[in-house]
Coordinates of N, CA, C and O in Angstrom, one line a residue:
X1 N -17.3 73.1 -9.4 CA -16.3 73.5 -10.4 C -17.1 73.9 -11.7 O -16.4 74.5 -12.6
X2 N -18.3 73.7 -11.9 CA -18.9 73.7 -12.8 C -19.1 75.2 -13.2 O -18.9 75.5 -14.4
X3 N -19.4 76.4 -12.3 CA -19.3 77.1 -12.6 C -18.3 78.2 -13.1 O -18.4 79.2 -13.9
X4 N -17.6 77.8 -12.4 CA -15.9 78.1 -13.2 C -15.8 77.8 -14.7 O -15.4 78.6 -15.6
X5 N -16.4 76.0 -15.0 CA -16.0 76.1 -15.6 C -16.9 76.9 -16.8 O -16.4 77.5 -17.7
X6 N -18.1 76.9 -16.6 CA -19.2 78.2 -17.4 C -18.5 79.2 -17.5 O -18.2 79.5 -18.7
X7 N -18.1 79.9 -16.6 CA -17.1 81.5 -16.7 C -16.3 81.1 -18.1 O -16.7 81.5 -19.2
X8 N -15.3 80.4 -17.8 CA -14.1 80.6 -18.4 C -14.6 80.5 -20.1 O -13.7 80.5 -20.9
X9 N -15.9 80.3 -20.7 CA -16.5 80.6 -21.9 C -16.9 81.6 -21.5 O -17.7 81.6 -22.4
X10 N -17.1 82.6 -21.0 CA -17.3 84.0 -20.8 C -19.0 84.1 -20.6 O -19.5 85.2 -20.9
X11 N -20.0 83.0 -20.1 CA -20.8 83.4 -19.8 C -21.1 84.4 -18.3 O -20.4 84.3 -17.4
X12 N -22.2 85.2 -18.3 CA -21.9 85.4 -17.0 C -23.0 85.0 -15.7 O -23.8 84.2 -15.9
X13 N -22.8 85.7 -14.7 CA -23.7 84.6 -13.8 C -24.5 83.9 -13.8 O -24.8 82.8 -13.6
X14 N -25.1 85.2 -14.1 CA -26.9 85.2 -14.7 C -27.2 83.9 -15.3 O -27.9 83.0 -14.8
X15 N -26.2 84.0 -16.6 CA -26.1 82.9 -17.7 C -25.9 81.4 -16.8 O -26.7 80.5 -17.0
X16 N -24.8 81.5 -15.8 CA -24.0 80.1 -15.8 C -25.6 79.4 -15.0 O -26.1 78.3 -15.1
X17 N -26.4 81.0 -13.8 CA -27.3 80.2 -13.1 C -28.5 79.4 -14.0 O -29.3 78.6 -13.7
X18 N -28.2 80.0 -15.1 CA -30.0 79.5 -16.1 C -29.0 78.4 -16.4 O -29.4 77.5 -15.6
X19 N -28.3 78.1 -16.9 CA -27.5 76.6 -17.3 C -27.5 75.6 -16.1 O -27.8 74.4 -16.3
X20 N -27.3 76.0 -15.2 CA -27.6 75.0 -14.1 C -28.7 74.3 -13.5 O -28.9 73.1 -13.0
X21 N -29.7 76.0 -13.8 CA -30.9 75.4 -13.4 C -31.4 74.2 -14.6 O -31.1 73.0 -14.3
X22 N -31.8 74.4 -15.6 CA -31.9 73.9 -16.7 C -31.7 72.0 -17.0 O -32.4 71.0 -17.5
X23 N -29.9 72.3 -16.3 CA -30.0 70.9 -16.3 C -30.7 70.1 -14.8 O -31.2 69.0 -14.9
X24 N -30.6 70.7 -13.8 CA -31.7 70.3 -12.4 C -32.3 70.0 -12.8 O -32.3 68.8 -13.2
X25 N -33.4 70.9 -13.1 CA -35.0 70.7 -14.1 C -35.2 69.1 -15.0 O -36.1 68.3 -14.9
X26 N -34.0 69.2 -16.0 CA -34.1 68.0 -16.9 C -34.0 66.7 -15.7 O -34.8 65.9 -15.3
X27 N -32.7 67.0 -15.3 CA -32.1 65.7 -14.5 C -33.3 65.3 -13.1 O -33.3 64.2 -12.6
X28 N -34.7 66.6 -12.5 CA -35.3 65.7 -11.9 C -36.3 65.1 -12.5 O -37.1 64.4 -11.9
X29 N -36.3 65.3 -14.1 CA -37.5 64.1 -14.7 C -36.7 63.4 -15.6 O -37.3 63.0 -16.6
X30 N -35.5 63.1 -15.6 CA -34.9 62.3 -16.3 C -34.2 60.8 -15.2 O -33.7 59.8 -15.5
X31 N -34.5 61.3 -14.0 CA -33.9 60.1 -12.9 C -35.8 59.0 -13.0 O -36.0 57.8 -13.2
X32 N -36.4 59.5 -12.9 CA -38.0 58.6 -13.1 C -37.7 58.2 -14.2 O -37.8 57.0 -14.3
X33 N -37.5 58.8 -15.1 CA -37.9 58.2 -16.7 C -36.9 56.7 -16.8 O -37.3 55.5 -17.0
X34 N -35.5 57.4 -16.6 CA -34.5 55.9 -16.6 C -35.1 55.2 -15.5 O -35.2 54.0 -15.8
X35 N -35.4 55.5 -14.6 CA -35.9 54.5 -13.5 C -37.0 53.8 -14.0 O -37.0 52.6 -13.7
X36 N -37.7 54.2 -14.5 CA -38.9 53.2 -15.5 C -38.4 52.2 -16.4 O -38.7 51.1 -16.5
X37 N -37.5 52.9 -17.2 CA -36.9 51.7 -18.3 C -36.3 50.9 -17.5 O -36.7 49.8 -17.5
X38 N -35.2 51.2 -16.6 CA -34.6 50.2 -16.1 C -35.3 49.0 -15.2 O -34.9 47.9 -15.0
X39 N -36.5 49.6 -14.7 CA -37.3 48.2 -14.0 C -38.2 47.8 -15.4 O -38.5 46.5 -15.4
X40 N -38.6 48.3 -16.0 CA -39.3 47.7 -17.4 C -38.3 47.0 -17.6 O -38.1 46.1 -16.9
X41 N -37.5 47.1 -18.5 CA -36.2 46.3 -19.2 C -35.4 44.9 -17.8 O -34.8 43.9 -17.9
X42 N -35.8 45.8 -16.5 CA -34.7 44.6 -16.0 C -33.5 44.6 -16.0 O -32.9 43.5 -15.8
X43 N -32.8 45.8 -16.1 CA -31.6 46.2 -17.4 C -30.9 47.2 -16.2 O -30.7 48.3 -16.7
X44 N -30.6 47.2 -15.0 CA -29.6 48.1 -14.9 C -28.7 48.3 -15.3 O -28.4 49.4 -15.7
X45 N -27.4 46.9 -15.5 CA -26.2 47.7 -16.2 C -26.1 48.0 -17.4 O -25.2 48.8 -17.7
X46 N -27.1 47.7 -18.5 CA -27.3 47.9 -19.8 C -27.3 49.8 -19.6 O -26.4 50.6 -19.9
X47 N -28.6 50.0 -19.1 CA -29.0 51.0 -18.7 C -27.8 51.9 -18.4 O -27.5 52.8 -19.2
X48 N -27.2 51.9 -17.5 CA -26.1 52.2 -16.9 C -24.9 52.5 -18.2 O -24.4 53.6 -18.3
X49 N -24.5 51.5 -19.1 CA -24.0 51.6 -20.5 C -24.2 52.2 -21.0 O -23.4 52.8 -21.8
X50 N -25.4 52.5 -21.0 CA -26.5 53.6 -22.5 C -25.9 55.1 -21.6 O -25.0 55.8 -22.1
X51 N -26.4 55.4 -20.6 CA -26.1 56.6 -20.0 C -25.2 57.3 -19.7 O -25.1 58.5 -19.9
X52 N -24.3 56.6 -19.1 CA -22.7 56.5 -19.1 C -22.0 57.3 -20.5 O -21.6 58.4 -20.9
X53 N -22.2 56.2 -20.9 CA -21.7 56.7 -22.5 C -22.1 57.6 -23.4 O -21.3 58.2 -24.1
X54 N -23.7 57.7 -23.4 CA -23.8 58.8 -23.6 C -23.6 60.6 -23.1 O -23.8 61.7 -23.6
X55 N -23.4 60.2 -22.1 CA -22.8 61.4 -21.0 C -21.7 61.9 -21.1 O -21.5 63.1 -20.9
X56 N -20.9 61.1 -21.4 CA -20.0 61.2 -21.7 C -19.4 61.3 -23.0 O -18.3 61.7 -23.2
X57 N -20.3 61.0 -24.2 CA -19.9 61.7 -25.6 C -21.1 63.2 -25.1 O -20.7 64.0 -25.9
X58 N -21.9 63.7 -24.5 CA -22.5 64.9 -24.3 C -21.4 65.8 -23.7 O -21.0 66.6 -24.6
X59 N -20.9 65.9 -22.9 CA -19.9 66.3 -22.0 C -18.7 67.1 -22.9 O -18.4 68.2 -22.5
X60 N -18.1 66.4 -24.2 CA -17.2 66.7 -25.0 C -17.3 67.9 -25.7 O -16.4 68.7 -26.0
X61 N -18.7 68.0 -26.0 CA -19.5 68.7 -26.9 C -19.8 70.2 -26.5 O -20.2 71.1 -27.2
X62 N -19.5 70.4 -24.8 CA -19.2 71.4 -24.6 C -17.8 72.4 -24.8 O -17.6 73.5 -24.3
X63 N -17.0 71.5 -25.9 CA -15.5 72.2 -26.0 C -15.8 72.2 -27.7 O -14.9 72.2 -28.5
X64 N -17.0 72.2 -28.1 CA -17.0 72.4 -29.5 C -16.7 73.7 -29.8 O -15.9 73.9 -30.7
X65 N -17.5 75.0 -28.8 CA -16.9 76.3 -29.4 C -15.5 76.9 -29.5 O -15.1 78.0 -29.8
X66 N -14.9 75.8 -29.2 CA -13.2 76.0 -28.8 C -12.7 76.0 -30.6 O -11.6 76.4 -31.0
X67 N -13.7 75.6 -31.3 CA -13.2 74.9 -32.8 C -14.5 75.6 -33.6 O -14.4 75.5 -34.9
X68 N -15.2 76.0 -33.2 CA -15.9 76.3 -34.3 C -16.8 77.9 -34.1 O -18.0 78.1 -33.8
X69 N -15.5 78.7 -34.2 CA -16.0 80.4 -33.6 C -16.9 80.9 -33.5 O -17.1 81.8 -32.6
X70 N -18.1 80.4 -34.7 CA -19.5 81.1 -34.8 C -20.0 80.7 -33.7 O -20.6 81.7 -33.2
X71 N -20.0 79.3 -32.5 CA -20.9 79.4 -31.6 C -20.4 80.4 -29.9 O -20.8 80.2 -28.8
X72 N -19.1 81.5 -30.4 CA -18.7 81.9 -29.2 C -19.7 83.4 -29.4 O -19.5 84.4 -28.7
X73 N -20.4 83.5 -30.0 CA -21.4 84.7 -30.3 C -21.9 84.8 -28.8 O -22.2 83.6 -28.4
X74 N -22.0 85.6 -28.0 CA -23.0 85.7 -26.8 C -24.3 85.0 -26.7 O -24.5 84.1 -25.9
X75 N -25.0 85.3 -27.4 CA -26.7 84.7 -27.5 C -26.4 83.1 -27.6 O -26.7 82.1 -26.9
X76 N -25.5 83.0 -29.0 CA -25.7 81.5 -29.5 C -24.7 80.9 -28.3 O -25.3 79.8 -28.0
X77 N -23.6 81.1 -27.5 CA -23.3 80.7 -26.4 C -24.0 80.0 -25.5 O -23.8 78.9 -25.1
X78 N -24.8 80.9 -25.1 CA -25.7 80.5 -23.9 C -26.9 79.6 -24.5 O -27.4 78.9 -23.7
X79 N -27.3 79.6 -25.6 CA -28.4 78.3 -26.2 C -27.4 77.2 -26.8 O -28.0 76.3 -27.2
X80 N -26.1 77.2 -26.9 CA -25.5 76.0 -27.3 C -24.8 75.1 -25.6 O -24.8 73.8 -25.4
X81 N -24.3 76.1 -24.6 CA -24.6 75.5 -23.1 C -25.6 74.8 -22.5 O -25.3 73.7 -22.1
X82 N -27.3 75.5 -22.4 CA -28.0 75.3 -22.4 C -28.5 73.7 -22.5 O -28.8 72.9 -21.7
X83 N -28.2 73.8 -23.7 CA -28.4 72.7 -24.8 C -28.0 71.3 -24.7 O -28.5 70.2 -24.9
X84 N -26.6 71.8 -24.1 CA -25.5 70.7 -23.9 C -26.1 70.4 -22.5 O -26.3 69.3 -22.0
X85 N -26.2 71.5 -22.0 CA -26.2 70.9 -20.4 C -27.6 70.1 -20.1 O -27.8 69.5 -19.0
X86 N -28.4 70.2 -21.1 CA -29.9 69.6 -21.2 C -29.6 67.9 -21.4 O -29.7 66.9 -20.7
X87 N -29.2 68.1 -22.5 CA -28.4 66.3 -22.8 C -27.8 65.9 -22.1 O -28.2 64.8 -21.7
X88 N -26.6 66.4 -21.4 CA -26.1 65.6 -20.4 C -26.7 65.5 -19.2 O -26.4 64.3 -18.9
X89 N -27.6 66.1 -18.1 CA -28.4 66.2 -17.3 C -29.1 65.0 -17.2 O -29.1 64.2 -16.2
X90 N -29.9 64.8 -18.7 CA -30.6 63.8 -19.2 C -30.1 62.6 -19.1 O -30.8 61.8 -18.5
X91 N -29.0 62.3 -19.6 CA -27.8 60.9 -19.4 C -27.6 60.6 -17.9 O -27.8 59.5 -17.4
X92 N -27.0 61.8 -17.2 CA -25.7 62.0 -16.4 C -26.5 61.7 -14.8 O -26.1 61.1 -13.9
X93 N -27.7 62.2 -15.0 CA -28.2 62.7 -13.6 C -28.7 61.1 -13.0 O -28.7 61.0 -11.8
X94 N -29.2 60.2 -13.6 CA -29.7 58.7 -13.1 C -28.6 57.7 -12.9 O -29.0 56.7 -12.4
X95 N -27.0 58.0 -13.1 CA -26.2 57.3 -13.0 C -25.9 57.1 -11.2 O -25.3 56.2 -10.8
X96 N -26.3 57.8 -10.7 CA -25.8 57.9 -8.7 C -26.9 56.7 -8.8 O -26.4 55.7 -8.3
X97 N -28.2 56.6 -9.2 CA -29.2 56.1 -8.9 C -28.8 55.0 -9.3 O -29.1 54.1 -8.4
X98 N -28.2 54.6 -10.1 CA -28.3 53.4 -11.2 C -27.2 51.9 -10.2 O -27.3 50.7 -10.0
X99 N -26.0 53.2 -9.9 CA -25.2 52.7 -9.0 C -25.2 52.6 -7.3 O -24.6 52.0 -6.5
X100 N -26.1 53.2 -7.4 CA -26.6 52.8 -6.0 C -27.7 51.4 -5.9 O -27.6 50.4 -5.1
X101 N -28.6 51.6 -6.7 CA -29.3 49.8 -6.7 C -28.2 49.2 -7.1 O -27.7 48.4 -6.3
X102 N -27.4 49.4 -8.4 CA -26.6 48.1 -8.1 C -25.6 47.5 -7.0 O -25.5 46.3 -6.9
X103 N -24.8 48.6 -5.9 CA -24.5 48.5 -4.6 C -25.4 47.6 -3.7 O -25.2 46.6 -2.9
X104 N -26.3 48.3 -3.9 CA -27.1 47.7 -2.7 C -27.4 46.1 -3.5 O -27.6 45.2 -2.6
X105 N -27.6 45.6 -4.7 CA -28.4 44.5 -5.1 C -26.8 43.0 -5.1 O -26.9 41.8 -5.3
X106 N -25.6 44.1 -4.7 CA -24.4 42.9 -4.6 C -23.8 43.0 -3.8 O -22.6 42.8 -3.9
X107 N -24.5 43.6 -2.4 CA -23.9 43.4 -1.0 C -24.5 42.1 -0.7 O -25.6 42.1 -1.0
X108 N -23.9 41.2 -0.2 CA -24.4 39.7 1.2 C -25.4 40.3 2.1 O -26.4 39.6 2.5
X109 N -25.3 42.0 2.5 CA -26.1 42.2 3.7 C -26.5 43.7 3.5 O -25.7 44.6 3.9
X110 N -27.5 43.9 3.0 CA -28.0 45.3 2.4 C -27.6 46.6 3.2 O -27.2 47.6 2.7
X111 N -27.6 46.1 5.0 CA -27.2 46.9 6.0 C -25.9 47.7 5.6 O -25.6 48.9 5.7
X112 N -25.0 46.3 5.1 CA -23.5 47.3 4.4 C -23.6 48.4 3.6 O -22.5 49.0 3.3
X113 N -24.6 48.7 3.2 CA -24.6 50.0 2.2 C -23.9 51.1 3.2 O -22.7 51.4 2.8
X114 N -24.3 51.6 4.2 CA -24.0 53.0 4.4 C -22.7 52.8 4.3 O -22.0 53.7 3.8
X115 N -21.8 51.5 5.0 CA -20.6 51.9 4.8 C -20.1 51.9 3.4 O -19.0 52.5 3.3
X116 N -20.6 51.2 2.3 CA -20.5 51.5 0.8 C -20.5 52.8 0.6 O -19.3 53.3 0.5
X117 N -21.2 53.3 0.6 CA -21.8 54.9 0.6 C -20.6 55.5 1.0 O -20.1 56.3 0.2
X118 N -20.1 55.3 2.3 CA -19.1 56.0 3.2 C -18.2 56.8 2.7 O -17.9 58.0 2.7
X119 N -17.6 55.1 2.2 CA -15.6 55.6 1.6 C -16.4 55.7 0.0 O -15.7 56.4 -0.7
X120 N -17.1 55.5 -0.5 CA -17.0 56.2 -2.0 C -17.5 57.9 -1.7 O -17.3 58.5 -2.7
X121 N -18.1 58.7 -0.5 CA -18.0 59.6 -0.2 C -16.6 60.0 0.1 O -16.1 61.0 -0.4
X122 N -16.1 59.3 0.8 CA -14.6 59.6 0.9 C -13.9 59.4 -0.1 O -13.1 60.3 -0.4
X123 N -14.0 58.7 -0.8 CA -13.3 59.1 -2.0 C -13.2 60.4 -3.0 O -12.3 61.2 -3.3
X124 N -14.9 60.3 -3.5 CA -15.0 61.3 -4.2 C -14.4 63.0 -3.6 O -14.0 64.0 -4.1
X125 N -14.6 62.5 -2.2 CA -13.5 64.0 -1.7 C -12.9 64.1 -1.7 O -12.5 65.2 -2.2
X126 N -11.6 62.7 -1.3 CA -10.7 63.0 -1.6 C -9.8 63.3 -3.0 O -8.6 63.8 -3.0
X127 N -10.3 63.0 -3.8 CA -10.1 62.9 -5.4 C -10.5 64.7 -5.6 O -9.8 65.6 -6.0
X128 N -11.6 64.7 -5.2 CA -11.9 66.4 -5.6 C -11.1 67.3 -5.1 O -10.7 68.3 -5.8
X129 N -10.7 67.1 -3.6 CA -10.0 68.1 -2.7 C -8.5 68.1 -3.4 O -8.1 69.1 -3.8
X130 N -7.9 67.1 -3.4 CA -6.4 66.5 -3.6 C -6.2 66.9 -5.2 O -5.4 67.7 -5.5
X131 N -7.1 66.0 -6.2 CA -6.6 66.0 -7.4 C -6.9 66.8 -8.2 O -6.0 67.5 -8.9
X132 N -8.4 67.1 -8.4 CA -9.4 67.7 -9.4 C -9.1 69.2 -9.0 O -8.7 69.8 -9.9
X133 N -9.2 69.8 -7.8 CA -9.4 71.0 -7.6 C -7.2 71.6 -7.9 O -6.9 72.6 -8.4
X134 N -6.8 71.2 -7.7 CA -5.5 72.2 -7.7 C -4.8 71.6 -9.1 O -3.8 72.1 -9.5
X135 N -5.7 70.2 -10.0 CA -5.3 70.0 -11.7 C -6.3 71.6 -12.0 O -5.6 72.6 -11.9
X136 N -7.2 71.5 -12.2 CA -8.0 73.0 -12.5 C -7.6 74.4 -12.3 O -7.9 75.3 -13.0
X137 N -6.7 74.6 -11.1 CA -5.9 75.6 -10.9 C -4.8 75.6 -11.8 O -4.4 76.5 -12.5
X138 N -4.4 74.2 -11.8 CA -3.3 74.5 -13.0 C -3.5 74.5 -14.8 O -2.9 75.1 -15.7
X139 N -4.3 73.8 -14.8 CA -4.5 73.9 -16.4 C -5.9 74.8 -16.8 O -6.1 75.2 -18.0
X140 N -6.7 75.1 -16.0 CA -8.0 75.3 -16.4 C -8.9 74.5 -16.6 O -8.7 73.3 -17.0
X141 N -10.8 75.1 -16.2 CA -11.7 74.2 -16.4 C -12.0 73.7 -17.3 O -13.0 73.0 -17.3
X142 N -11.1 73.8 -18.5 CA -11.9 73.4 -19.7 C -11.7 71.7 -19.5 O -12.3 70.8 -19.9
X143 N -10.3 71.8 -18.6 CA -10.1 70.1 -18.8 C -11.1 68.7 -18.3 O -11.1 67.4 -18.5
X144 N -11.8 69.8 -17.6 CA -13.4 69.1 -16.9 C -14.1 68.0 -17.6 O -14.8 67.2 -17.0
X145 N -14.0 68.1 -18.9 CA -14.8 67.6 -20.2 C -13.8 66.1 -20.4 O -14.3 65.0 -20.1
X146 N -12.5 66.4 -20.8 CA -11.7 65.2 -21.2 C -11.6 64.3 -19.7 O -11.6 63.1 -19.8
X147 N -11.4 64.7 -18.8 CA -11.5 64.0 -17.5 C -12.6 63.0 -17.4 O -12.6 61.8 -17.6
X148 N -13.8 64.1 -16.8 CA -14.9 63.3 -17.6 C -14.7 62.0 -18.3 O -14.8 61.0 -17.7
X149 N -14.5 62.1 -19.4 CA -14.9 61.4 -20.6 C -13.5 59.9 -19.8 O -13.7 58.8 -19.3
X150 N -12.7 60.4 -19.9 CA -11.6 59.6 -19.2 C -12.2 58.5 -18.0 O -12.2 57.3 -18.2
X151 N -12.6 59.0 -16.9 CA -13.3 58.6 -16.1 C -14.7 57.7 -16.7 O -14.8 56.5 -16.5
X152 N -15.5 58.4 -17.3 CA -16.8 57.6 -17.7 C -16.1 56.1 -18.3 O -16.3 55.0 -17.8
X153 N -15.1 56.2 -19.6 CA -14.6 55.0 -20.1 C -14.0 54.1 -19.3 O -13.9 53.0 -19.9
X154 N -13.4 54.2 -17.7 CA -13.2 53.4 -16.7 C -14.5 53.1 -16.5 O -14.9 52.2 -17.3
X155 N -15.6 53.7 -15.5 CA -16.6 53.0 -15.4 C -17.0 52.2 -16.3 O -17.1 51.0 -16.0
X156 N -17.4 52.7 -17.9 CA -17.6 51.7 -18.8 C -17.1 50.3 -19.0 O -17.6 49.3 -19.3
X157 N -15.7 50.5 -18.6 CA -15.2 49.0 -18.9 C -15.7 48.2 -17.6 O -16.3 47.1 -17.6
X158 N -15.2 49.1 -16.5 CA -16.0 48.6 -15.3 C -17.6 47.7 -15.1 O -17.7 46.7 -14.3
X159 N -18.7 48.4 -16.0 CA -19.8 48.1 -15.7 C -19.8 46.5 -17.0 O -20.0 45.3 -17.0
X160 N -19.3 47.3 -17.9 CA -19.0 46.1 -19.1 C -18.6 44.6 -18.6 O -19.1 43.5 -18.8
X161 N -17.4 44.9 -17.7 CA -17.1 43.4 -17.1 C -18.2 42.9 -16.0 O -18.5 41.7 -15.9
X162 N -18.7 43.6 -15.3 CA -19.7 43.6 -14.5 C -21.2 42.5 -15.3 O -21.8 41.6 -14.8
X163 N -21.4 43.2 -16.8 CA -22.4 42.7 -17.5 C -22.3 41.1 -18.0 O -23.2 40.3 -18.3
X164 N -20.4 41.2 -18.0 CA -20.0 39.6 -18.9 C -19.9 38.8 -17.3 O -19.8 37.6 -17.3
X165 N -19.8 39.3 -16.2 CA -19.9 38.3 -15.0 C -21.1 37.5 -14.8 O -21.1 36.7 -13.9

């Protein structure tokens, strides 16, 4: 959906592919880097806190040119995407990682992972196929951002209670 949702700021392909690549790039030296702090520190859910949340205030920051016209300029567009998509990459991209040791580190029997893995695959489809994809038909991608942000604040509370257990 991502790319849709790039379009609908009027970049064009070209644009939306350098924005993507961009954040790849970040997000494969930013999954090592948290992966260091977090075995340094000992800290996954902390970790997980810091990233989360910041991902999630990054994410918002892509509906700024909605409010502030000078950044719908063409050039300044695609270096304010860019930009955004660099920070969030950076936050966003270690959290599969982050949640995956912690799955695996509070099963009884490590073996259970794949079926862990399973139905949160199945979920995330079904959530995408069912909800996300035909909400976006109807309102547009921009709603991608507040969803987001919606979503990360469950996990947050989620990982939060996780940290006071």
């Amino acid at each position: 959906f991502l790319a849709i949702f790039f379009a609908e700021f009027g970049l064009t392909n070209e644009e939306i592919g350098l924005v993507l690549a961009a954040g790849t790039a970040v997000g494969m030296v930013s999954v090592s880097f948290w992966a260091g702090i977090t075995d340094y520190f000992k800290a996954k859910r902390a970790v997980l806190l810091v990233t989360v949340a910041s991902a999630s205030v990054s994410v918002n920051l892509y509906l700024v040119p909605n409010v502030w016209p000078a950044l719908q300029a063409p050039g300044v567009m695609l270096i304010w995407m860019v930009s955004i998509r660099v920070v969030y990459s950076f936050f966003f991209t270690p959290v599969n990682a982050i949640l995956d040791a912690l799955a695996v580190s509070s099963l009884a029997d490590p073996h259970d992972y794949g079926r862990c893995r399973l139905w949160g695959a199945v979920g995330w489809g079904l959530c995408n196929a069912l909800v996300i994809g035909p909400l976006l038909d109807r309102t547009g991608a921009w709603v991608m951002a507040p969803l987001f942000s919606l979503f990360s604040f469950i996990l947050l509370v989620l990982v939060f209670i996780l940290l006071v257990l």
